[in-house]
PDB file of C-alpha atoms in Angstrom:
ATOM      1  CA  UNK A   1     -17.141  -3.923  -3.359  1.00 49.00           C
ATOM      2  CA  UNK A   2     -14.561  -6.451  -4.072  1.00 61.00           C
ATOM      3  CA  UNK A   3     -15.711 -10.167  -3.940  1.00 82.00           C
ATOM      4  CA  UNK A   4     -15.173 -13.331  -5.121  1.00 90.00           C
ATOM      5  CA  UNK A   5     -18.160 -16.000  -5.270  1.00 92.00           C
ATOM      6  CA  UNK A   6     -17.768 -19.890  -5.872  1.00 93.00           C
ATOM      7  CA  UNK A   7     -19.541 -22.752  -4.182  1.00 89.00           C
ATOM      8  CA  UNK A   8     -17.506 -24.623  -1.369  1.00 90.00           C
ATOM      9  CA  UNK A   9     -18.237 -28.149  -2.300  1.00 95.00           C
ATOM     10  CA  UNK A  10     -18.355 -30.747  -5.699  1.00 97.00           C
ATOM     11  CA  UNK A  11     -18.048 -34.426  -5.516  1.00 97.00           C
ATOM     12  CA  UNK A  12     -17.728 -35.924  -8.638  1.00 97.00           C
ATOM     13  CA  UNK A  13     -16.270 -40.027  -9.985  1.00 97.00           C
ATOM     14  CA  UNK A  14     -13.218 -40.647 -11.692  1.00 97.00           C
ATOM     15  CA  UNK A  15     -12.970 -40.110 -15.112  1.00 97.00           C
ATOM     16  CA  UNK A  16     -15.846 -37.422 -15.436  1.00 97.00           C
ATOM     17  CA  UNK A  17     -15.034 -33.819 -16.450  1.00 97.00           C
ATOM     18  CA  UNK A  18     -15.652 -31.416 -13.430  1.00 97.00           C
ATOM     19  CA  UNK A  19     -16.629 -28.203 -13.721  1.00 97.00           C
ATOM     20  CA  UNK A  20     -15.830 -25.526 -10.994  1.00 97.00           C
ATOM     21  CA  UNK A  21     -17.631 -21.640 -11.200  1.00 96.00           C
ATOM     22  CA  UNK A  22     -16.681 -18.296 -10.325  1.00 95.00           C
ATOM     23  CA  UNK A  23     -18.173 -15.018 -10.344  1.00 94.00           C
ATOM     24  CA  UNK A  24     -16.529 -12.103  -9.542  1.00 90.00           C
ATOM     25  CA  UNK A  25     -16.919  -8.186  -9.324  1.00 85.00           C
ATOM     26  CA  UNK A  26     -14.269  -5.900 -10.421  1.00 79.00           C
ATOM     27  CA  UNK A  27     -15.044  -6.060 -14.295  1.00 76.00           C
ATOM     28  CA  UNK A  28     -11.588  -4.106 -14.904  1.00 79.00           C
ATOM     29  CA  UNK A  29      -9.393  -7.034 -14.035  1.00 77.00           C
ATOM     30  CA  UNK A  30      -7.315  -7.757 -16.412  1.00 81.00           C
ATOM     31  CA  UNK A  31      -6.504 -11.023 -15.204  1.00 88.00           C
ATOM     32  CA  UNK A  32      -8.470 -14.298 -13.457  1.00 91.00           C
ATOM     33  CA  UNK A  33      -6.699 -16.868 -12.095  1.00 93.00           C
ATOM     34  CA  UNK A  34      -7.447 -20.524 -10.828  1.00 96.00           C
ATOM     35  CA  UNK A  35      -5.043 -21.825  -7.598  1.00 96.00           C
ATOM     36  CA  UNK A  36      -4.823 -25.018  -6.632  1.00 96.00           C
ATOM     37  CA  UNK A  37      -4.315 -26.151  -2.894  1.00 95.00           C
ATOM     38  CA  UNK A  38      -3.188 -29.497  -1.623  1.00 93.00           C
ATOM     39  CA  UNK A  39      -3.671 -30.356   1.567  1.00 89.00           C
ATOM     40  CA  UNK A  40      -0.828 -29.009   4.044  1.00 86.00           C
ATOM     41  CA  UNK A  41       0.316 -27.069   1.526  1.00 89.00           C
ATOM     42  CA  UNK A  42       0.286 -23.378   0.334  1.00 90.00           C
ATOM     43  CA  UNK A  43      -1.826 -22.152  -3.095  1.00 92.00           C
ATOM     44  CA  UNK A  44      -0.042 -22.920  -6.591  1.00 93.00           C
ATOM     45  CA  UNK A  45      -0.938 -21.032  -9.320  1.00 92.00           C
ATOM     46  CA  UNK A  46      -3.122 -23.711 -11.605  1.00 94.00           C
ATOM     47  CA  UNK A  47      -3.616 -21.341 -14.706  1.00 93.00           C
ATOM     48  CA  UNK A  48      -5.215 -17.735 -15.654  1.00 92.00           C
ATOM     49  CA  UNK A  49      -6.537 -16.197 -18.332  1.00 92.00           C
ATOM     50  CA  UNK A  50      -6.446 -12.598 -19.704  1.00 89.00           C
ATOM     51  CA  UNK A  51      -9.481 -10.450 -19.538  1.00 86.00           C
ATOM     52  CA  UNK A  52      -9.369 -10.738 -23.278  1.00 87.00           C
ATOM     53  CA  UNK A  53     -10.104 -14.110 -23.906  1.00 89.00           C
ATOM     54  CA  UNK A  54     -13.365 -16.135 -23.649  1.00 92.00           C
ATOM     55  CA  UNK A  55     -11.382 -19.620 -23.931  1.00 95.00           C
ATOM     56  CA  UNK A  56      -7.936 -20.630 -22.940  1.00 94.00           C
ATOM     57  CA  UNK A  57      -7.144 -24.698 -23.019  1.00 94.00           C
ATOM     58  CA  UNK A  58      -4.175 -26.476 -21.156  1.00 92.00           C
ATOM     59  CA  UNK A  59      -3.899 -30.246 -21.225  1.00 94.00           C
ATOM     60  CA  UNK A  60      -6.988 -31.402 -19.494  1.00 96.00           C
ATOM     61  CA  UNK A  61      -8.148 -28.274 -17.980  1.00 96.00           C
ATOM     62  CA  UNK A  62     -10.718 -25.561 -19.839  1.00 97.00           C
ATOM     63  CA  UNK A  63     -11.190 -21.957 -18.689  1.00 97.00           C
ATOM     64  CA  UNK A  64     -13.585 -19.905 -20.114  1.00 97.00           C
ATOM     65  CA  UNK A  65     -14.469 -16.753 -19.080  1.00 95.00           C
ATOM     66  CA  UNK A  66     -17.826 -14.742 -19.344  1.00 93.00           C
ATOM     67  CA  UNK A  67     -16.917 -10.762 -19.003  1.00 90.00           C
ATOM     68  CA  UNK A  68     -20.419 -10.059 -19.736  1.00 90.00           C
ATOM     69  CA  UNK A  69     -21.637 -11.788 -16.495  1.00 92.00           C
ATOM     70  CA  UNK A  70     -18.145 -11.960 -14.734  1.00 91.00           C
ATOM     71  CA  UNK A  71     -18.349 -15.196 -14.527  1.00 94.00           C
ATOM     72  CA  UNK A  72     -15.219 -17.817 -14.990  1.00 95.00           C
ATOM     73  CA  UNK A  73     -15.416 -21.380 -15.050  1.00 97.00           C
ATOM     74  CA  UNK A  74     -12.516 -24.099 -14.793  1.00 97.00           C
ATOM     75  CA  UNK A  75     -13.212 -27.685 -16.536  1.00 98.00           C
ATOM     76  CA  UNK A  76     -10.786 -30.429 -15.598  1.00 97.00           C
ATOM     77  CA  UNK A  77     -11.752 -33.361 -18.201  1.00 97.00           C
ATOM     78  CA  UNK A  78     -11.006 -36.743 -17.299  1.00 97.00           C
ATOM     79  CA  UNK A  79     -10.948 -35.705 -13.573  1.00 98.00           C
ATOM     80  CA  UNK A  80      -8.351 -38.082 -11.759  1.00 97.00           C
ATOM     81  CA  UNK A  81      -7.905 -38.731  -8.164  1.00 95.00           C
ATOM     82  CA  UNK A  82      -5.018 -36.608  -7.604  1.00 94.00           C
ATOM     83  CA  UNK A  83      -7.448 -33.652  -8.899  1.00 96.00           C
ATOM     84  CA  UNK A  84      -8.582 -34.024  -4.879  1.00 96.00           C
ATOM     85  CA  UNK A  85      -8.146 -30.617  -3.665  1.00 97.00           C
ATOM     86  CA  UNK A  86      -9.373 -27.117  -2.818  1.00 96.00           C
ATOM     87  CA  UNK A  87      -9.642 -24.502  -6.081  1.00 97.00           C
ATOM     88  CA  UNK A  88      -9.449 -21.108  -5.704  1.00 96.00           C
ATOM     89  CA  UNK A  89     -10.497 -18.444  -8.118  1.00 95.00           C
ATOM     90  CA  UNK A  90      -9.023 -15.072  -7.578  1.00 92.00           C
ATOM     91  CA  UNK A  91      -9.160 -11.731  -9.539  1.00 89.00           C
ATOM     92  CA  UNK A  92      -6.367  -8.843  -9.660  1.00 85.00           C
ATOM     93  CA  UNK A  93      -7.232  -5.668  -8.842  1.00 77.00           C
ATOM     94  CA  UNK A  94      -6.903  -3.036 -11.152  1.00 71.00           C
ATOM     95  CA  UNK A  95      -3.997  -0.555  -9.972  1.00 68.00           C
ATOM     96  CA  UNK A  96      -0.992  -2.309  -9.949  1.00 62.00           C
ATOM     97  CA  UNK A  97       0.802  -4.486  -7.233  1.00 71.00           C
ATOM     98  CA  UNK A  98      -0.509  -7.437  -8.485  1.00 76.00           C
ATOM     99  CA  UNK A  99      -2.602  -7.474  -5.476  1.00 82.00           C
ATOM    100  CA  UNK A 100      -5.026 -10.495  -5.931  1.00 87.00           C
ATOM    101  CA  UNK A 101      -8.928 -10.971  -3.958  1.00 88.00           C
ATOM    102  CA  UNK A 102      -9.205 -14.653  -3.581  1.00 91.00           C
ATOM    103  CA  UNK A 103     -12.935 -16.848  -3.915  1.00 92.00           C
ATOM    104  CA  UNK A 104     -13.363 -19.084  -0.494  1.00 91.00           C
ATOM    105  CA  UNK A 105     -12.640 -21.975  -2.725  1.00 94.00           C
ATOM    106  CA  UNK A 106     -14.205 -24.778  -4.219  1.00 96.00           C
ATOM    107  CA  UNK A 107     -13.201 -28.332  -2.749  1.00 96.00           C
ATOM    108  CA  UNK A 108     -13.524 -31.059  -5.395  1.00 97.00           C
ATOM    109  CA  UNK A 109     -13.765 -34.901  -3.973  1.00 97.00           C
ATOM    110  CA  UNK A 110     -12.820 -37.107  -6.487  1.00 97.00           C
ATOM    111  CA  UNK A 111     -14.270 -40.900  -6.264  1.00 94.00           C
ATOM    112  CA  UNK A 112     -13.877 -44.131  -7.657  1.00 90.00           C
TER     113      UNK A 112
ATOM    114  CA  UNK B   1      15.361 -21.631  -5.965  1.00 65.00           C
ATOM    115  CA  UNK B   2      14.069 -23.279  -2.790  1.00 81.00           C
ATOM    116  CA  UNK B   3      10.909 -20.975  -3.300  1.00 93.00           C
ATOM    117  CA  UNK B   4       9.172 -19.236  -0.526  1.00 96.00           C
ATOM    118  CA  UNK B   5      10.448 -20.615   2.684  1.00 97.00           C
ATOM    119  CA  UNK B   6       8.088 -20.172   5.834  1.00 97.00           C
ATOM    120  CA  UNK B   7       9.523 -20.812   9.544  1.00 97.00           C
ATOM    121  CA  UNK B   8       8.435 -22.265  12.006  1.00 97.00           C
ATOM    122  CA  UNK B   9       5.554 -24.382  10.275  1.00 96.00           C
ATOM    123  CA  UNK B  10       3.692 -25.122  13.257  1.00 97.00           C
ATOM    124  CA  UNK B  11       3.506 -22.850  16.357  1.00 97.00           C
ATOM    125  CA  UNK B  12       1.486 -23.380  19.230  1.00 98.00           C
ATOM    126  CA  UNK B  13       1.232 -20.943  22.016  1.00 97.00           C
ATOM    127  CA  UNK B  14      -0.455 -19.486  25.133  1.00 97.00           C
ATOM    128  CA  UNK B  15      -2.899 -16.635  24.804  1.00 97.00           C
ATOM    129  CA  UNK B  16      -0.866 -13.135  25.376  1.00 97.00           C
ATOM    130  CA  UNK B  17       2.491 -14.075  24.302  1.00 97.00           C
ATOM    131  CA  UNK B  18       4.114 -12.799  20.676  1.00 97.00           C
ATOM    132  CA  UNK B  19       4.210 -14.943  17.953  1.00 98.00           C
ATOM    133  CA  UNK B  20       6.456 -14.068  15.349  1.00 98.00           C
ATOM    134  CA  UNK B  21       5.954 -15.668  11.593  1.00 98.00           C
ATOM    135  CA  UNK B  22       9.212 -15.284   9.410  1.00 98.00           C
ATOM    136  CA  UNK B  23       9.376 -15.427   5.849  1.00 98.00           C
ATOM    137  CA  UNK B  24      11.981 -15.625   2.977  1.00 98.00           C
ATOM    138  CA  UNK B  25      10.422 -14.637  -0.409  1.00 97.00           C
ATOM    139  CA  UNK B  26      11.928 -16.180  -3.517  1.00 96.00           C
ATOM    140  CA  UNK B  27      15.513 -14.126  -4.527  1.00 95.00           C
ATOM    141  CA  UNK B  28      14.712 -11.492  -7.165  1.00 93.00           C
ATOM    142  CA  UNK B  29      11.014 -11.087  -6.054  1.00 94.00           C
ATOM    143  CA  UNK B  30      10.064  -7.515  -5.160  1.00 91.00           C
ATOM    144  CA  UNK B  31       6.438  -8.114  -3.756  1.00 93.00           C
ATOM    145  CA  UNK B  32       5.978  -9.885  -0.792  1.00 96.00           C
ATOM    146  CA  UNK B  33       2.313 -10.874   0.685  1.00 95.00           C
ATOM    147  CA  UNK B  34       0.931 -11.891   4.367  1.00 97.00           C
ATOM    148  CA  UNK B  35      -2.513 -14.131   3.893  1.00 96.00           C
ATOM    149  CA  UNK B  36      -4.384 -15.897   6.635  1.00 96.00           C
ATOM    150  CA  UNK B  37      -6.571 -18.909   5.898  1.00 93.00           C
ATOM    151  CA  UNK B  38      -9.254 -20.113   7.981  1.00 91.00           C
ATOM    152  CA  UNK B  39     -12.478 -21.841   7.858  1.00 86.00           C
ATOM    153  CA  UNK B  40     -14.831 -19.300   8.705  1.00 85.00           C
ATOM    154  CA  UNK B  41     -13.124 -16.494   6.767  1.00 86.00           C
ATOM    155  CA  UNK B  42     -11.144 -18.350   4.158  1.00 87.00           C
ATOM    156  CA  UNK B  43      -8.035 -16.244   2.656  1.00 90.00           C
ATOM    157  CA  UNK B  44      -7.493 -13.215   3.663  1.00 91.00           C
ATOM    158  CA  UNK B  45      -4.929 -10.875   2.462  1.00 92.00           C
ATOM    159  CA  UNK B  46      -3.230  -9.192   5.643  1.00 95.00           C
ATOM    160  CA  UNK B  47      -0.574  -7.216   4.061  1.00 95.00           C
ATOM    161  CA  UNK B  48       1.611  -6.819   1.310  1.00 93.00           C
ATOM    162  CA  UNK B  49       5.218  -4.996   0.298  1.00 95.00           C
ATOM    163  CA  UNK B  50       6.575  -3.864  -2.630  1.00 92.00           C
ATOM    164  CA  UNK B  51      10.274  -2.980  -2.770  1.00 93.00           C
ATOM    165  CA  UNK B  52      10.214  -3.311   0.855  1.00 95.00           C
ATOM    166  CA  UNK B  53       7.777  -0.803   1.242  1.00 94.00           C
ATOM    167  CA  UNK B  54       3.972  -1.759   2.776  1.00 94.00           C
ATOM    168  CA  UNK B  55       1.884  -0.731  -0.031  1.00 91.00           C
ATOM    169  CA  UNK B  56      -1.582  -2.070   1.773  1.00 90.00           C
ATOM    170  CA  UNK B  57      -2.327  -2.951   5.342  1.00 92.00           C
ATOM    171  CA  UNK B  58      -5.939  -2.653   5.027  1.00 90.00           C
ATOM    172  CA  UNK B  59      -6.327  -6.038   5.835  1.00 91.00           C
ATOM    173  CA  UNK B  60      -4.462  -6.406   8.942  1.00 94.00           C
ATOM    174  CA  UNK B  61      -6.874  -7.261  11.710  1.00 88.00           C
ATOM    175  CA  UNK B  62      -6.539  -4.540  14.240  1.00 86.00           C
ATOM    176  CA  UNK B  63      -2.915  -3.417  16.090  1.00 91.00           C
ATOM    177  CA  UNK B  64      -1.957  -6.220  17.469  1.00 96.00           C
ATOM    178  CA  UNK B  65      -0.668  -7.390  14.221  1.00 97.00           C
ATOM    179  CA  UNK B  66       2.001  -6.180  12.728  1.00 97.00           C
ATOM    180  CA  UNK B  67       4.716  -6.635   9.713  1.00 98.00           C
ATOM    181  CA  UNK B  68       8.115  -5.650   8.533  1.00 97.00           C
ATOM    182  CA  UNK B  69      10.183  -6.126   5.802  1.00 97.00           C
ATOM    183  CA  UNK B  70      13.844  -4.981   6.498  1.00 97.00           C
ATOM    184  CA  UNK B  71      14.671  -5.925   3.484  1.00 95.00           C
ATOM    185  CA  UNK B  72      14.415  -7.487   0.386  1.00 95.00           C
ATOM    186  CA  UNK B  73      15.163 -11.299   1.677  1.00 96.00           C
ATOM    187  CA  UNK B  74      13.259 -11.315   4.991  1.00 97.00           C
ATOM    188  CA  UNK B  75       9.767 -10.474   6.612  1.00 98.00           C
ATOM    189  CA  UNK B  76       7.879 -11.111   9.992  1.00 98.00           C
ATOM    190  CA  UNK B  77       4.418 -11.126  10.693  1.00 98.00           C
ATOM    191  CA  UNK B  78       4.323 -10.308  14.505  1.00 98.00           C
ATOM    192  CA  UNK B  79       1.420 -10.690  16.730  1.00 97.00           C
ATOM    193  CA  UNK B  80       1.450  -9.369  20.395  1.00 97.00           C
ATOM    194  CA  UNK B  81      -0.348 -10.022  22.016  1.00 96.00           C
ATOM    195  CA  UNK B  82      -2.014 -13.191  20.936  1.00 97.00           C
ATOM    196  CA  UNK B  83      -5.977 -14.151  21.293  1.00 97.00           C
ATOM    197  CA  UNK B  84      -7.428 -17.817  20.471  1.00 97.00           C
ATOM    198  CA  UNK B  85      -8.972 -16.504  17.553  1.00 95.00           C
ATOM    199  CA  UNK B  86      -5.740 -15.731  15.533  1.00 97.00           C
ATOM    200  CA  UNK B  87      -5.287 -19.081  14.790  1.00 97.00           C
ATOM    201  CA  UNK B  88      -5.462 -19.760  11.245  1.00 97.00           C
ATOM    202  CA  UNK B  89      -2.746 -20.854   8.895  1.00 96.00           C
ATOM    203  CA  UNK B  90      -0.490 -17.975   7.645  1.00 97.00           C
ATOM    204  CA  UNK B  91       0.529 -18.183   3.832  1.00 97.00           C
ATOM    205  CA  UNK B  92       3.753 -16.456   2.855  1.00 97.00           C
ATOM    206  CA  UNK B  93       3.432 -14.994  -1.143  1.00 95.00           C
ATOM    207  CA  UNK B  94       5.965 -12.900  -2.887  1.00 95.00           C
ATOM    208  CA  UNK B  95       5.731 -11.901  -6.639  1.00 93.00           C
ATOM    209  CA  UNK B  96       7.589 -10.018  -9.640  1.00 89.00           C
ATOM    210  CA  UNK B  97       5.470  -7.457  -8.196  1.00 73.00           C
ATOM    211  CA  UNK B  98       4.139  -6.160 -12.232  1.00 74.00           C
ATOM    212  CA  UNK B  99       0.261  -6.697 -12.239  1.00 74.00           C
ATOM    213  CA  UNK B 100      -0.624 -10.470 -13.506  1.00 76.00           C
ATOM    214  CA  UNK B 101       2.802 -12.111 -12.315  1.00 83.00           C
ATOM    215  CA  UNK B 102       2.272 -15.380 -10.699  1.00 86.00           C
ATOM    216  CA  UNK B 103       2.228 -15.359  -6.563  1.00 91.00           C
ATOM    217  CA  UNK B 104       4.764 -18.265  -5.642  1.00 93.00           C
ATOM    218  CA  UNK B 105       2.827 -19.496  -1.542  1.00 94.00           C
ATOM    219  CA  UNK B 106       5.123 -20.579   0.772  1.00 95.00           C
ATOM    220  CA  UNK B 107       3.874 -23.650   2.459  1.00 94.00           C
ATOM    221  CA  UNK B 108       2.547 -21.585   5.445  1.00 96.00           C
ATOM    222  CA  UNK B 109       2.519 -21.789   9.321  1.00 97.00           C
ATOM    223  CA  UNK B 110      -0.091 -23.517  10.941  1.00 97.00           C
ATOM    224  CA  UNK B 111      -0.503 -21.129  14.553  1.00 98.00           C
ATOM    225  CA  UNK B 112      -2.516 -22.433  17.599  1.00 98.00           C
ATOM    226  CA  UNK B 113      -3.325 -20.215  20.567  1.00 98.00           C
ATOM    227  CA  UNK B 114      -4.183 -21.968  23.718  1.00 97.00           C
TER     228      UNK B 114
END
């Protein structure tokens, strides 16, 4: 079936790379994606990577992606305060309609 | 664009009465998407339109709920009648609607049912 796996919780101190997992199921998704929530506020796309790649790098954060075990991680380096928030990880589903299966999220606690 | 505009953004009402959740998707969008979030279940995807047509309501809970989309600048989420257990915060998505476009969220509606 269709799921998404992360863990629900990761503290970590300012300054300090943090490193958020995934696994996931449908190994014919073409795309992964990391969201981002504040809170009181709805998801915002973070950044994704195509099934294609192992390794795609923007600014401070690292995604690489492990097709073999369907696992995707997110690294934010330098983690900063404002980093405080829930991440999602979320595959598409093959088929069209760009219809997405979201993880339960991963809420990162950022501390002095 | 003003993106994905939700209304209301908080509701709070009685057990049995409707509850209807409007949404405006962003103008040129042609896939729209209903998600609840709560604590126990996280996101869930309710429903979701494509050219104004409901492509998947697998996810809708059972009949109380349901959506429309009259077209392509306005939906509703309706639920009638409403239990204490439908409260959740309802996210608002629409997309370019071709597989790996970016979903734009809406800020959502926080619903309470007394």
């Amino acid at each position: 079936g269709e799921d998404v796996e992360q863990s629900l919780f990761l503290s970590v101190r300012e300054g300090d790379s943090s490193v958020i997992n995934c696994t996931y199921t449908d190994s014919s998704s073409t795309y992964l994606y990391w969201y981002k929530q504040e809170p009181g506020a709805g998801l915002q796309l973070l950044t994704y990577i195509f099934s294609n790649m192992d390794m795609k790098q923007d600014q401070r954060l690292t995604v690489l992606l492990n097709k073999k075990d369907k696992h995707l991680s997110l690294r934010i380096a330098d983690t900063q305060t404002g980093d405080s928030a829930i991440y999602f990880c979320a595959e598409i589903l093959s088929g069209g309609y760009n219809k997405l299966i979201f993880g339960a999220g991963t809420r990162l606690a950022v501390h002095p | 664009d003003a993106g994905v505009i939700q209304s209301p953004r908080h509701e709070v009402t009685e057990m049995g009465q409707e509850v209807t959740l409007r949404c405006k998707p962003i103008s040129g969008h042609n896939s729209l998407f209903w998600y609840r979030q709560t604590m126990m279940r996280g996101l869930e995807l309710l429903i979701y339109f494509n050219n104004n047509v409901p492509i998947d309501d697998s996810g809708m809970p059972e009949d109380r709920f349901s959506a429309k989309m009259p077209n392509a600048s306005f939906s509703t989420l309706k639920i009638q009648p409403s239990e204490p257990r439908d409260s959740a915060v309802y996210f608002c998505a629409s997309s370019f609607g071709l597989e790996g476009d970016e979903q734009y969220f809406g800020p959502g509606t926080r619903l309470t049912v007394t």
